[in-house]
Tab-separated table of C-alpha atoms in Angstrom:
chain	number	residue	atom	x	y	z
A	47	UNK	CA	30.483	-20.089	-12.584
A	48	UNK	CA	31.991	-16.629	-12.354
A	49	UNK	CA	30.093	-13.778	-10.729
A	50	UNK	CA	30.645	-10.134	-9.977
A	51	UNK	CA	29.014	-9.085	-6.736
A	52	UNK	CA	28.245	-5.605	-5.503
A	53	UNK	CA	27.747	-5.785	-1.746
A	54	UNK	CA	26.732	-3.074	0.727
A	55	UNK	CA	29.628	-2.564	3.168
A	56	UNK	CA	29.070	-0.476	6.288
A	57	UNK	CA	31.448	-0.849	9.271
A	58	UNK	CA	28.867	0.125	11.915
A	59	UNK	CA	25.542	1.883	12.406
A	60	UNK	CA	27.035	5.371	12.521
A	61	UNK	CA	29.460	5.186	9.580
A	62	UNK	CA	28.101	5.730	6.073
A	63	UNK	CA	28.254	2.665	3.844
A	64	UNK	CA	28.748	2.033	0.128
A	65	UNK	CA	28.431	-0.674	-2.501
A	66	UNK	CA	31.739	-2.557	-2.965
A	67	UNK	CA	32.482	-4.825	-5.956
A	68	UNK	CA	33.896	-8.348	-5.599
A	69	UNK	CA	34.778	-10.806	-8.361
A	70	UNK	CA	34.277	-14.443	-7.442
A	71	UNK	CA	35.286	-17.464	-9.553
A	72	UNK	CA	34.408	-21.165	-9.400
A	73	UNK	CA	31.042	-20.764	-7.726
A	74	UNK	CA	29.285	-24.149	-7.609
A	75	UNK	CA	25.759	-23.982	-8.921
A	76	UNK	CA	24.761	-26.362	-6.136
A	77	UNK	CA	25.873	-23.846	-3.490
A	78	UNK	CA	23.210	-21.878	-1.669
A	79	UNK	CA	23.433	-18.091	-1.814
A	80	UNK	CA	24.730	-17.993	1.765
A	81	UNK	CA	27.340	-20.693	1.022
A	82	UNK	CA	28.534	-18.552	-1.873
A	83	UNK	CA	28.963	-15.673	0.598
A	84	UNK	CA	30.758	-18.073	2.996
A	85	UNK	CA	33.246	-18.877	0.211
A	86	UNK	CA	33.767	-15.165	-0.431
A	87	UNK	CA	34.298	-14.567	3.307
A	88	UNK	CA	36.893	-17.371	3.528
A	89	UNK	CA	38.828	-15.573	0.818
A	90	UNK	CA	38.442	-12.156	2.476
A	91	UNK	CA	39.682	-13.561	5.806
A	92	UNK	CA	42.695	-15.181	4.055
A	93	UNK	CA	43.459	-11.817	2.442
A	94	UNK	CA	43.275	-10.122	5.844
A	95	UNK	CA	40.093	-8.223	5.019
A	96	UNK	CA	36.951	-7.847	7.100
A	97	UNK	CA	34.425	-10.561	6.079
A	98	UNK	CA	30.928	-9.532	4.957
A	99	UNK	CA	28.541	-9.632	7.927
A	100	UNK	CA	25.132	-11.210	7.182
A	101	UNK	CA	22.383	-12.777	9.300
A	102	UNK	CA	21.772	-16.533	9.099
A	103	UNK	CA	20.780	-19.336	11.418
A	104	UNK	CA	18.879	-22.511	10.482
A	105	UNK	CA	19.649	-22.438	6.744
A	106	UNK	CA	16.565	-24.536	6.095
A	107	UNK	CA	14.063	-21.748	5.481
A	108	UNK	CA	12.188	-21.770	8.787
A	109	UNK	CA	13.921	-19.410	11.230
A	110	UNK	CA	13.586	-16.031	9.494
A	111	UNK	CA	17.159	-14.922	10.236
A	112	UNK	CA	18.442	-14.522	6.677
A	113	UNK	CA	17.512	-11.265	5.102
A	114	UNK	CA	19.140	-10.150	1.881
A	115	UNK	CA	17.886	-7.828	-0.821
A	116	UNK	CA	19.260	-9.572	-3.926
A	117	UNK	CA	19.058	-7.547	-7.154
A	118	UNK	CA	16.282	-5.418	-5.687
A	119	UNK	CA	14.171	-8.390	-4.614
A	120	UNK	CA	13.736	-9.505	-1.016
A	121	UNK	CA	15.230	-13.029	-0.687
A	122	UNK	CA	16.159	-12.948	-4.383
A	123	UNK	CA	14.396	-13.851	-7.637
A	124	UNK	CA	12.819	-17.197	-6.671
A	125	UNK	CA	9.250	-17.005	-5.303
A	126	UNK	CA	8.367	-18.471	-1.890
A	127	UNK	CA	12.041	-18.965	-0.993
A	128	UNK	CA	14.256	-17.601	1.764
A	129	UNK	CA	17.798	-16.486	0.899
A	130	UNK	CA	19.275	-19.614	2.510
A	131	UNK	CA	17.155	-21.838	0.237
A	132	UNK	CA	18.068	-19.892	-2.895
A	133	UNK	CA	20.663	-21.748	-4.961
A	134	UNK	CA	23.247	-20.414	-7.378
A	135	UNK	CA	21.738	-22.427	-10.253
A	136	UNK	CA	19.145	-19.625	-10.377
A	137	UNK	CA	21.906	-17.328	-11.661
A	138	UNK	CA	23.954	-17.390	-14.869
A	139	UNK	CA	27.710	-17.368	-15.402
A	140	UNK	CA	28.922	-13.758	-15.600
A	141	UNK	CA	25.920	-12.280	-13.747
A	142	UNK	CA	26.327	-9.116	-11.714
A	143	UNK	CA	24.431	-9.454	-8.444
A	144	UNK	CA	23.620	-6.563	-6.079
A	145	UNK	CA	23.308	-7.500	-2.407
A	146	UNK	CA	21.843	-4.961	0.024
A	147	UNK	CA	20.408	-5.019	3.539
A	148	UNK	CA	16.669	-4.518	4.240
A	149	UNK	CA	16.040	-0.790	3.917
A	150	UNK	CA	13.674	0.642	6.533
A	151	UNK	CA	13.906	3.380	9.127
A	152	UNK	CA	12.614	0.864	11.681
A	153	UNK	CA	15.380	-1.625	10.704
A	154	UNK	CA	18.659	0.296	11.167
A	155	UNK	CA	21.801	-1.317	9.730
A	156	UNK	CA	24.087	-2.759	12.434
A	157	UNK	CA	26.878	-3.811	10.086
A	158	UNK	CA	27.109	-4.556	6.347
A	159	UNK	CA	23.998	-6.646	5.563
A	160	UNK	CA	22.820	-7.125	9.166
A	161	UNK	CA	19.865	-5.038	10.310
A	162	UNK	CA	18.302	-4.620	13.744
A	163	UNK	CA	14.830	-6.182	13.621
A	164	UNK	CA	13.899	-5.703	17.300
A	165	UNK	CA	11.073	-3.402	16.132
A	166	UNK	CA	9.246	-6.657	15.258
A	167	UNK	CA	9.848	-7.934	18.800
A	168	UNK	CA	8.310	-4.742	20.193
A	169	UNK	CA	5.228	-5.298	18.021
A	170	UNK	CA	4.940	-8.852	19.377
A	171	UNK	CA	5.383	-7.606	22.960
A	172	UNK	CA	2.552	-5.139	22.362
A	173	UNK	CA	0.004	-7.857	21.575
A	174	UNK	CA	1.380	-10.948	19.853
A	175	UNK	CA	0.619	-13.298	22.742
A	176	UNK	CA	-2.249	-15.101	24.454
A	177	UNK	CA	-2.858	-15.196	28.219
A	178	UNK	CA	-4.773	-18.499	28.227
A	179	UNK	CA	-2.650	-21.049	30.140
A	180	UNK	CA	-1.867	-23.740	27.598
A	181	UNK	CA	0.124	-26.335	29.554
A	182	UNK	CA	0.929	-29.497	27.673
A	183	UNK	CA	-0.522	-30.189	24.236
A	184	UNK	CA	-4.288	-30.738	24.636
A	185	UNK	CA	-6.250	-33.463	22.864
A	186	UNK	CA	-6.888	-32.363	19.292
A	187	UNK	CA	-10.676	-32.378	19.791
A	188	UNK	CA	-10.697	-30.711	23.247
A	189	UNK	CA	-11.439	-27.261	21.782
A	190	UNK	CA	-13.336	-27.551	18.506
A	191	UNK	CA	-12.031	-25.202	15.792
A	192	UNK	CA	-13.662	-25.097	12.330
A	193	UNK	CA	-11.358	-26.637	9.713
A	194	UNK	CA	-11.347	-23.458	7.577
A	195	UNK	CA	-10.275	-21.331	10.567
A	196	UNK	CA	-7.617	-23.825	11.603
A	197	UNK	CA	-6.194	-23.864	8.058
A	198	UNK	CA	-6.226	-20.063	7.759
A	199	UNK	CA	-4.617	-19.657	11.195
A	200	UNK	CA	-1.990	-22.231	10.284
A	201	UNK	CA	-1.161	-20.435	7.012
A	202	UNK	CA	-0.799	-17.117	8.864
A	203	UNK	CA	1.315	-18.797	11.553
A	204	UNK	CA	3.796	-19.760	8.825
A	205	UNK	CA	5.177	-16.193	9.128
A	206	UNK	CA	8.817	-16.441	10.207
A	207	UNK	CA	9.183	-12.710	10.934
A	208	UNK	CA	12.020	-12.239	8.439
A	209	UNK	CA	10.945	-8.720	7.463
A	210	UNK	CA	10.870	-9.282	3.678
A	211	UNK	CA	7.416	-7.632	3.621
A	212	UNK	CA	8.853	-4.419	5.073
A	213	UNK	CA	11.871	-4.576	2.762
A	214	UNK	CA	9.714	-5.004	-0.358
A	215	UNK	CA	6.997	-2.497	0.594
A	216	UNK	CA	7.288	0.862	-1.196
A	217	UNK	CA	6.168	2.475	2.094
A	218	UNK	CA	8.332	0.396	4.461
A	219	UNK	CA	5.176	-0.918	6.128
A	220	UNK	CA	5.078	-3.906	8.481
A	221	UNK	CA	1.378	-4.618	7.994
A	222	UNK	CA	1.751	-8.069	6.406
A	223	UNK	CA	3.779	-9.205	9.444
A	224	UNK	CA	1.279	-7.631	11.830
A	225	UNK	CA	-1.662	-8.985	9.840
A	226	UNK	CA	-0.197	-12.501	9.965
A	227	UNK	CA	0.007	-12.346	13.773
A	228	UNK	CA	-3.475	-10.832	14.146
A	229	UNK	CA	-4.955	-13.464	11.809
A	230	UNK	CA	-3.067	-16.355	13.402
A	231	UNK	CA	-4.115	-15.504	16.971
A	232	UNK	CA	-7.489	-13.930	16.192
A	233	UNK	CA	-8.787	-17.011	14.350
A	234	UNK	CA	-8.268	-19.296	17.359
A	235	UNK	CA	-10.521	-19.465	20.449
A	236	UNK	CA	-7.465	-19.018	22.703
A	237	UNK	CA	-6.721	-15.683	21.032
A	238	UNK	CA	-10.104	-14.074	21.715
A	239	UNK	CA	-9.576	-12.470	25.200
A	240	UNK	CA	-6.924	-10.047	23.868
A	241	UNK	CA	-8.397	-9.632	20.401
A	242	UNK	CA	-9.165	-5.902	20.748
A	243	UNK	CA	-6.203	-4.805	22.878
A	244	UNK	CA	-3.901	-6.872	20.637
A	245	UNK	CA	-4.648	-5.007	17.440
A	246	UNK	CA	-4.583	-1.546	19.056
A	247	UNK	CA	-1.324	-2.293	20.896
A	248	UNK	CA	0.405	-3.798	17.861
A	249	UNK	CA	-0.616	-0.973	15.539
A	250	UNK	CA	0.608	1.624	18.068
A	251	UNK	CA	3.962	-0.186	18.424
A	252	UNK	CA	4.213	-0.548	14.635
A	253	UNK	CA	3.680	3.181	14.054
A	254	UNK	CA	5.956	4.168	16.931
A	255	UNK	CA	8.771	2.068	15.455
A	256	UNK	CA	8.539	4.181	12.273
A	257	UNK	CA	7.017	1.719	9.802
A	258	UNK	CA	4.901	3.295	7.043
A	259	UNK	CA	1.266	2.696	6.109
A	260	UNK	CA	-0.158	0.108	3.721
A	261	UNK	CA	-1.173	1.148	0.188
A	262	UNK	CA	-2.351	-2.344	-0.852
A	263	UNK	CA	0.104	-2.648	-3.732
A	264	UNK	CA	0.778	-6.296	-2.849
A	265	UNK	CA	4.588	-6.073	-3.004
A	266	UNK	CA	4.786	-7.666	0.477
A	267	UNK	CA	2.784	-10.745	-0.485
A	268	UNK	CA	4.851	-11.161	-3.683
A	269	UNK	CA	8.068	-11.098	-1.608
A	270	UNK	CA	6.859	-13.235	1.330
A	271	UNK	CA	8.836	-16.501	1.448
A	272	UNK	CA	5.864	-18.108	3.208
A	273	UNK	CA	3.296	-16.861	0.642
A	274	UNK	CA	1.150	-15.016	3.172
A	275	UNK	CA	-1.555	-13.112	1.290
A	276	UNK	CA	-3.177	-9.706	1.524
A	277	UNK	CA	-6.236	-11.238	3.212
A	278	UNK	CA	-4.377	-11.011	6.549
A	279	UNK	CA	-4.054	-7.230	6.086
A	280	UNK	CA	-7.796	-7.106	5.412
A	281	UNK	CA	-8.408	-8.950	8.671
A	282	UNK	CA	-6.018	-6.594	10.486
A	283	UNK	CA	-7.917	-3.554	9.112
A	284	UNK	CA	-11.254	-5.085	10.107
A	285	UNK	CA	-10.155	-5.967	13.638
A	286	UNK	CA	-8.591	-2.522	14.024
A	287	UNK	CA	-11.750	-0.697	12.917
A	288	UNK	CA	-13.885	-2.651	15.396
A	289	UNK	CA	-11.400	-2.209	18.255
A	290	UNK	CA	-10.951	1.512	17.570
A	291	UNK	CA	-14.724	2.058	17.419
A	292	UNK	CA	-15.086	0.212	20.739
A	293	UNK	CA	-12.239	2.210	22.347
A	294	UNK	CA	-13.669	5.549	21.185
B	38	UNK	CA	15.818	-20.523	29.278
B	39	UNK	CA	13.599	-21.997	31.976
B	40	UNK	CA	11.208	-24.704	30.928
B	41	UNK	CA	9.118	-24.450	34.136
B	42	UNK	CA	5.416	-24.157	33.517
B	43	UNK	CA	4.392	-20.708	34.707
B	44	UNK	CA	1.151	-18.838	34.635
B	45	UNK	CA	1.570	-16.017	32.209
B	46	UNK	CA	-0.287	-12.774	32.612
B	47	UNK	CA	-1.071	-10.198	29.980
B	48	UNK	CA	1.132	-7.127	29.929
B	49	UNK	CA	-0.426	-4.263	31.837
B	50	UNK	CA	-1.667	-1.425	29.656
B	51	UNK	CA	1.056	0.820	31.099
B	52	UNK	CA	3.797	-1.533	29.909
B	53	UNK	CA	2.622	-1.553	26.325
B	54	UNK	CA	4.059	0.754	23.752
B	55	UNK	CA	1.972	3.871	23.982
B	56	UNK	CA	0.386	5.265	20.861
B	57	UNK	CA	1.844	8.650	19.986
B	58	UNK	CA	-1.739	9.661	19.181
B	59	UNK	CA	-5.244	8.229	19.141
B	60	UNK	CA	-6.150	5.256	16.932
B	61	UNK	CA	-7.599	7.469	14.167
B	62	UNK	CA	-4.213	9.157	13.676
B	63	UNK	CA	-2.494	5.772	13.321
B	64	UNK	CA	-1.546	4.495	9.859
B	65	UNK	CA	-4.656	2.317	9.650
B	66	UNK	CA	-6.886	5.054	11.126
B	67	UNK	CA	-5.717	7.528	8.471
B	68	UNK	CA	-6.210	4.876	5.803
B	69	UNK	CA	-9.822	4.434	6.940
B	70	UNK	CA	-10.336	8.223	6.711
B	71	UNK	CA	-8.819	8.140	3.219
B	72	UNK	CA	-11.005	5.174	2.219
B	73	UNK	CA	-14.315	6.639	3.474
B	74	UNK	CA	-13.655	10.092	1.951
B	75	UNK	CA	-12.525	8.378	-1.262
B	76	UNK	CA	-15.764	6.377	-1.531
B	77	UNK	CA	-17.764	9.634	-1.105
B	78	UNK	CA	-15.699	11.228	-3.881
B	79	UNK	CA	-16.312	8.210	-6.134
B	80	UNK	CA	-20.085	8.548	-5.596
B	81	UNK	CA	-19.838	12.237	-6.543
B	82	UNK	CA	-17.790	11.397	-9.640
B	83	UNK	CA	-20.319	8.797	-10.826
B	84	UNK	CA	-23.194	11.298	-10.362
B	85	UNK	CA	-21.185	14.013	-12.147
B	86	UNK	CA	-20.382	11.697	-15.039
B	87	UNK	CA	-24.032	10.675	-15.437
B	88	UNK	CA	-25.163	14.330	-15.259
B	89	UNK	CA	-22.720	15.337	-18.001
B	90	UNK	CA	-24.487	13.051	-20.466
B	91	UNK	CA	-27.386	15.560	-20.562
B	92	UNK	CA	-25.229	17.420	-23.097
B	93	UNK	CA	-26.420	14.923	-25.738
B	94	UNK	CA	-30.044	16.032	-25.162
B	95	UNK	CA	-29.299	19.570	-26.364
B	96	UNK	CA	-29.028	23.072	-24.940
B	97	UNK	CA	-32.495	23.253	-23.307
B	98	UNK	CA	-32.279	19.993	-21.359
B	99	UNK	CA	-28.648	20.438	-20.318
B	100	UNK	CA	-29.275	23.934	-18.958
B	101	UNK	CA	-32.494	22.794	-17.288
B	102	UNK	CA	-30.504	20.040	-15.548
B	103	UNK	CA	-27.884	22.593	-14.423
B	104	UNK	CA	-30.604	24.911	-13.127
B	105	UNK	CA	-32.283	21.944	-11.452
B	106	UNK	CA	-29.150	21.320	-9.371
B	107	UNK	CA	-29.528	24.875	-7.995
B	108	UNK	CA	-33.259	24.729	-7.366
B	109	UNK	CA	-33.358	21.153	-6.034
B	110	UNK	CA	-35.696	20.823	-3.037
B	111	UNK	CA	-37.512	24.123	-3.651
B	112	UNK	CA	-39.813	25.450	-2.325
B	113	UNK	CA	-39.187	23.318	0.778
B	114	UNK	CA	-35.518	24.387	0.842
B	115	UNK	CA	-34.077	27.818	0.002
B	116	UNK	CA	-32.517	28.343	-3.460
B	117	UNK	CA	-29.142	26.581	-3.864
B	118	UNK	CA	-29.277	25.168	-0.302
B	119	UNK	CA	-29.106	21.547	-1.496
B	120	UNK	CA	-26.272	22.492	-3.844
B	121	UNK	CA	-24.303	24.053	-0.990
B	122	UNK	CA	-24.850	21.085	1.328
B	123	UNK	CA	-23.427	18.865	-1.424
B	124	UNK	CA	-20.563	21.285	-2.068
B	125	UNK	CA	-19.592	21.515	1.614
B	126	UNK	CA	-19.692	17.719	1.914
B	127	UNK	CA	-17.602	17.399	-1.239
B	128	UNK	CA	-15.009	19.936	-0.058
B	129	UNK	CA	-14.785	18.228	3.354
B	130	UNK	CA	-14.297	14.803	1.729
B	131	UNK	CA	-11.638	16.166	-0.657
B	132	UNK	CA	-9.734	17.880	2.184
B	133	UNK	CA	-9.872	14.751	4.392
B	134	UNK	CA	-8.695	12.632	1.436
B	135	UNK	CA	-5.765	14.941	0.612
B	136	UNK	CA	-4.781	15.532	4.250
B	137	UNK	CA	-4.633	11.804	5.079
B	138	UNK	CA	-2.720	11.144	1.833
B	139	UNK	CA	-0.122	13.827	2.619
B	140	UNK	CA	0.429	12.594	6.196
B	141	UNK	CA	0.748	8.954	5.074
B	142	UNK	CA	3.062	9.835	2.172
B	143	UNK	CA	5.369	11.735	4.516
B	144	UNK	CA	5.394	8.807	6.961
B	145	UNK	CA	6.182	6.435	4.082
B	146	UNK	CA	9.142	8.602	3.042
B	147	UNK	CA	10.472	8.579	6.618
B	148	UNK	CA	9.989	4.794	6.771
B	149	UNK	CA	12.461	4.269	3.872
B	150	UNK	CA	15.251	6.791	4.527
B	151	UNK	CA	17.837	5.031	2.317
B	152	UNK	CA	16.763	3.890	-1.147
B	153	UNK	CA	17.828	0.627	-2.737
B	154	UNK	CA	20.708	0.847	-5.207
B	155	UNK	CA	19.153	-1.932	-7.270
B	156	UNK	CA	15.466	-1.845	-8.103
B	157	UNK	CA	13.205	-4.240	-9.978
B	158	UNK	CA	9.787	-3.421	-11.457
B	159	UNK	CA	6.925	-3.901	-8.997
B	160	UNK	CA	5.472	-7.426	-9.013
B	161	UNK	CA	2.585	-7.203	-6.510
B	162	UNK	CA	-1.048	-7.803	-7.420
B	163	UNK	CA	-1.748	-4.045	-7.718
B	164	UNK	CA	1.665	-3.197	-9.182
B	165	UNK	CA	0.464	-0.278	-11.334
B	166	UNK	CA	-0.539	1.560	-8.151
B	167	UNK	CA	3.079	2.088	-7.065
B	168	UNK	CA	3.767	4.412	-9.994
B	169	UNK	CA	0.316	5.908	-10.601
B	170	UNK	CA	-1.436	6.751	-7.317
B	171	UNK	CA	0.652	9.652	-5.977
B	172	UNK	CA	1.674	11.201	-9.323
B	173	UNK	CA	-1.847	10.689	-10.618
B	174	UNK	CA	-3.192	12.491	-7.566
B	175	UNK	CA	-1.104	15.573	-8.401
B	176	UNK	CA	-2.407	15.530	-11.993
B	177	UNK	CA	-5.977	15.252	-10.685
B	178	UNK	CA	-5.503	18.188	-8.262
B	179	UNK	CA	-4.084	20.376	-11.067
B	180	UNK	CA	-6.970	19.329	-13.299
B	181	UNK	CA	-9.588	20.176	-10.636
B	182	UNK	CA	-8.095	23.693	-10.268
B	183	UNK	CA	-8.298	24.195	-14.055
B	184	UNK	CA	-11.772	22.634	-14.183
B	185	UNK	CA	-13.137	25.047	-11.535
B	186	UNK	CA	-11.590	28.053	-13.336
B	187	UNK	CA	-13.008	26.782	-16.618
B	188	UNK	CA	-16.511	25.420	-16.060
B	189	UNK	CA	-17.507	26.581	-12.547
B	190	UNK	CA	-16.155	30.143	-12.260
B	191	UNK	CA	-15.717	30.581	-16.062
B	192	UNK	CA	-12.537	32.618	-15.507
B	193	UNK	CA	-10.815	30.977	-18.478
B	194	UNK	CA	-14.013	30.121	-20.383
B	195	UNK	CA	-15.317	32.363	-23.197
B	196	UNK	CA	-18.948	31.811	-22.062
B	197	UNK	CA	-19.387	33.925	-18.930
B	198	UNK	CA	-23.162	33.362	-18.500
B	199	UNK	CA	-23.257	31.004	-15.501
B	200	UNK	CA	-26.671	29.647	-16.567
B	201	UNK	CA	-25.467	28.518	-20.007
B	202	UNK	CA	-23.728	25.271	-19.017
B	203	UNK	CA	-24.260	23.835	-22.502
B	204	UNK	CA	-22.592	26.791	-24.218
B	205	UNK	CA	-19.628	26.657	-21.833
B	206	UNK	CA	-19.026	22.966	-22.533
B	207	UNK	CA	-19.184	23.520	-26.289
B	208	UNK	CA	-16.860	26.529	-26.064
B	209	UNK	CA	-14.198	24.872	-23.904
B	210	UNK	CA	-13.905	21.743	-26.042
B	211	UNK	CA	-14.174	23.498	-29.414
B	212	UNK	CA	-11.729	22.054	-32.020
B	213	UNK	CA	-9.382	25.088	-31.982
B	214	UNK	CA	-8.946	24.668	-28.187
B	215	UNK	CA	-7.670	21.084	-28.638
B	216	UNK	CA	-4.983	21.341	-25.887
B	217	UNK	CA	-7.806	21.714	-23.339
B	218	UNK	CA	-9.362	18.483	-24.581
B	219	UNK	CA	-5.988	16.715	-24.476
B	220	UNK	CA	-5.378	17.864	-20.877
B	221	UNK	CA	-8.902	16.746	-19.929
B	222	UNK	CA	-8.281	13.295	-21.419
B	223	UNK	CA	-4.870	12.990	-19.707
B	224	UNK	CA	-6.465	13.820	-16.356
B	225	UNK	CA	-9.071	11.131	-17.069
B	226	UNK	CA	-6.329	8.545	-17.588
B	227	UNK	CA	-4.874	9.531	-14.191
B	228	UNK	CA	-8.365	9.315	-12.673
B	229	UNK	CA	-8.928	5.896	-14.235
B	230	UNK	CA	-5.751	4.448	-12.709
B	231	UNK	CA	-6.582	6.138	-9.400
B	232	UNK	CA	-10.050	4.550	-9.325
B	233	UNK	CA	-8.842	1.154	-10.510
B	234	UNK	CA	-6.645	0.841	-7.408
B	235	UNK	CA	-8.450	3.233	-5.077
B	236	UNK	CA	-11.867	1.580	-5.042
B	237	UNK	CA	-10.711	-1.924	-4.157
B	238	UNK	CA	-8.072	-0.523	-1.819
B	239	UNK	CA	-10.794	1.392	0.061
B	240	UNK	CA	-12.892	-1.761	0.383
B	241	UNK	CA	-9.816	-3.677	1.600
B	242	UNK	CA	-9.161	-0.990	4.225
B	243	UNK	CA	-12.748	-0.698	5.452
B	244	UNK	CA	-14.033	-4.246	5.309
B	245	UNK	CA	-11.036	-6.530	4.626
B	246	UNK	CA	-12.610	-9.069	2.232
B	247	UNK	CA	-11.310	-12.630	1.933
B	248	UNK	CA	-9.226	-13.706	-1.065
B	249	UNK	CA	-12.223	-14.583	-3.256
B	250	UNK	CA	-14.029	-11.303	-2.570
B	251	UNK	CA	-10.820	-9.313	-2.944
B	252	UNK	CA	-10.577	-10.621	-6.521
B	253	UNK	CA	-14.210	-9.665	-7.176
B	254	UNK	CA	-13.660	-6.214	-5.675
B	255	UNK	CA	-10.665	-5.698	-7.958
B	256	UNK	CA	-12.781	-6.653	-10.989
B	257	UNK	CA	-15.611	-4.288	-9.947
B	258	UNK	CA	-13.054	-1.547	-9.347
B	259	UNK	CA	-11.655	-1.918	-12.855
B	260	UNK	CA	-15.171	-1.953	-14.361
B	261	UNK	CA	-16.178	1.244	-12.521
B	262	UNK	CA	-12.938	2.935	-13.612
B	263	UNK	CA	-13.567	2.028	-17.280
B	264	UNK	CA	-17.213	3.171	-17.194
B	265	UNK	CA	-16.347	6.470	-15.452
B	266	UNK	CA	-13.480	7.280	-17.831
B	267	UNK	CA	-15.564	6.378	-20.910
B	268	UNK	CA	-18.573	8.362	-19.621
B	269	UNK	CA	-16.480	11.459	-19.000
B	270	UNK	CA	-14.357	11.164	-22.173
B	271	UNK	CA	-17.297	10.872	-24.568
B	272	UNK	CA	-18.395	14.508	-23.922
B	273	UNK	CA	-15.178	16.382	-24.924
B	274	UNK	CA	-14.566	13.918	-27.772
B	275	UNK	CA	-18.079	14.442	-29.135
B	276	UNK	CA	-17.709	18.235	-28.937
B	277	UNK	CA	-14.196	18.334	-30.426
B	278	UNK	CA	-15.217	16.133	-33.352
B	279	UNK	CA	-18.361	18.273	-33.731
B	280	UNK	CA	-20.860	15.485	-33.117
B	281	UNK	CA	-22.635	17.859	-30.707
B	282	UNK	CA	-23.284	21.396	-31.870
């Protein structure tokens, strides 16, 4: 298939960028979106041009490194899919595809489609941990956890920290990410000692990084490749209210 | 990376990112302020809507109801004291609601400094909110200013007698003043969309229901919005089409 791409090119953080058009022929519909970009980059290198920089790592949908805004949708048009798992058969011959980096003040562009997501690391440092020594894997029944809680914690723990929630949010908010961490750790007995300091610390780090507030539009959950729902934001709000009331 | 088993300790409070301000000025804190003030405003709106329906009982009853709001609690309380307590509470809730909305909107604009070149229609579960909440809020504020000039202070109303609430309502929605009725109905549409998202959003912010209850809250929110809009709209429509005279 033949495609015309418009890709955001920006040499470095301080130079203004722009959308640049590329025509690409003979794209296999079995190629993943990133493989299609690899093919384009091979050509650009052969022509002596600078290849398009983009983040990628595992290419099996579990690491959270890939991060492309494809035609105005985080990770592209297919639901519950990361960019690396999106295949070209989802597109038609002759399509024009816009590829942009995540847009958020807290995620500055480093180069082309690569953004700096260390703001998420700072949120994790501010509370996304437990202090209980865990050692080797305990027996499954050593600490009883209700099945419902275990399932909900496991679903929240599916968050890969890709940042699609921030990219899709009309307010550039990181609350789905933060909610996933608060739900994942707060539902388990090992997460209880830091439950109050966790939520206050994470919210402070989130705001300090320059993420916006949540308006409950649900764009984040619709974009999340791991289908994390708005219930985690509800839990985040609830934990925050209790912790803030206790701190006051 | 070392694989040695080490005892990990929690980060000291000093090492954590420090909040630029207290928790109530954080994004979630401001949202809670917006949610609580919004719920108070919704309660006022429901009471206001119900009170308006006295217009169908005729001039005597409607004006008696309006006078009753001023004399409520007498002789235990001074004249209009209850009314002023309600007014001060209402003004405080409206200011808190608008202030938190302005601060959060400005933060949201800073959080997305560069817009996307390519945009798709919203696809979230409350997708209408993206386009209607902030613009609708401006329409509602403009409407409230007009509404106070019209039916509270009577500046733009032909009936200047403050005690003739019935006459003022009939005068403002008379058929030849149809643009007033149209503006009133437009503001109601904005209010309806605002309530449809705002009520469940407030519940989500304050109490964080689970998925099942979130769905129920959204349904209740829509029902309240429909009832409020219908209850308010029936009065100007009835007057304009001369069903009340």
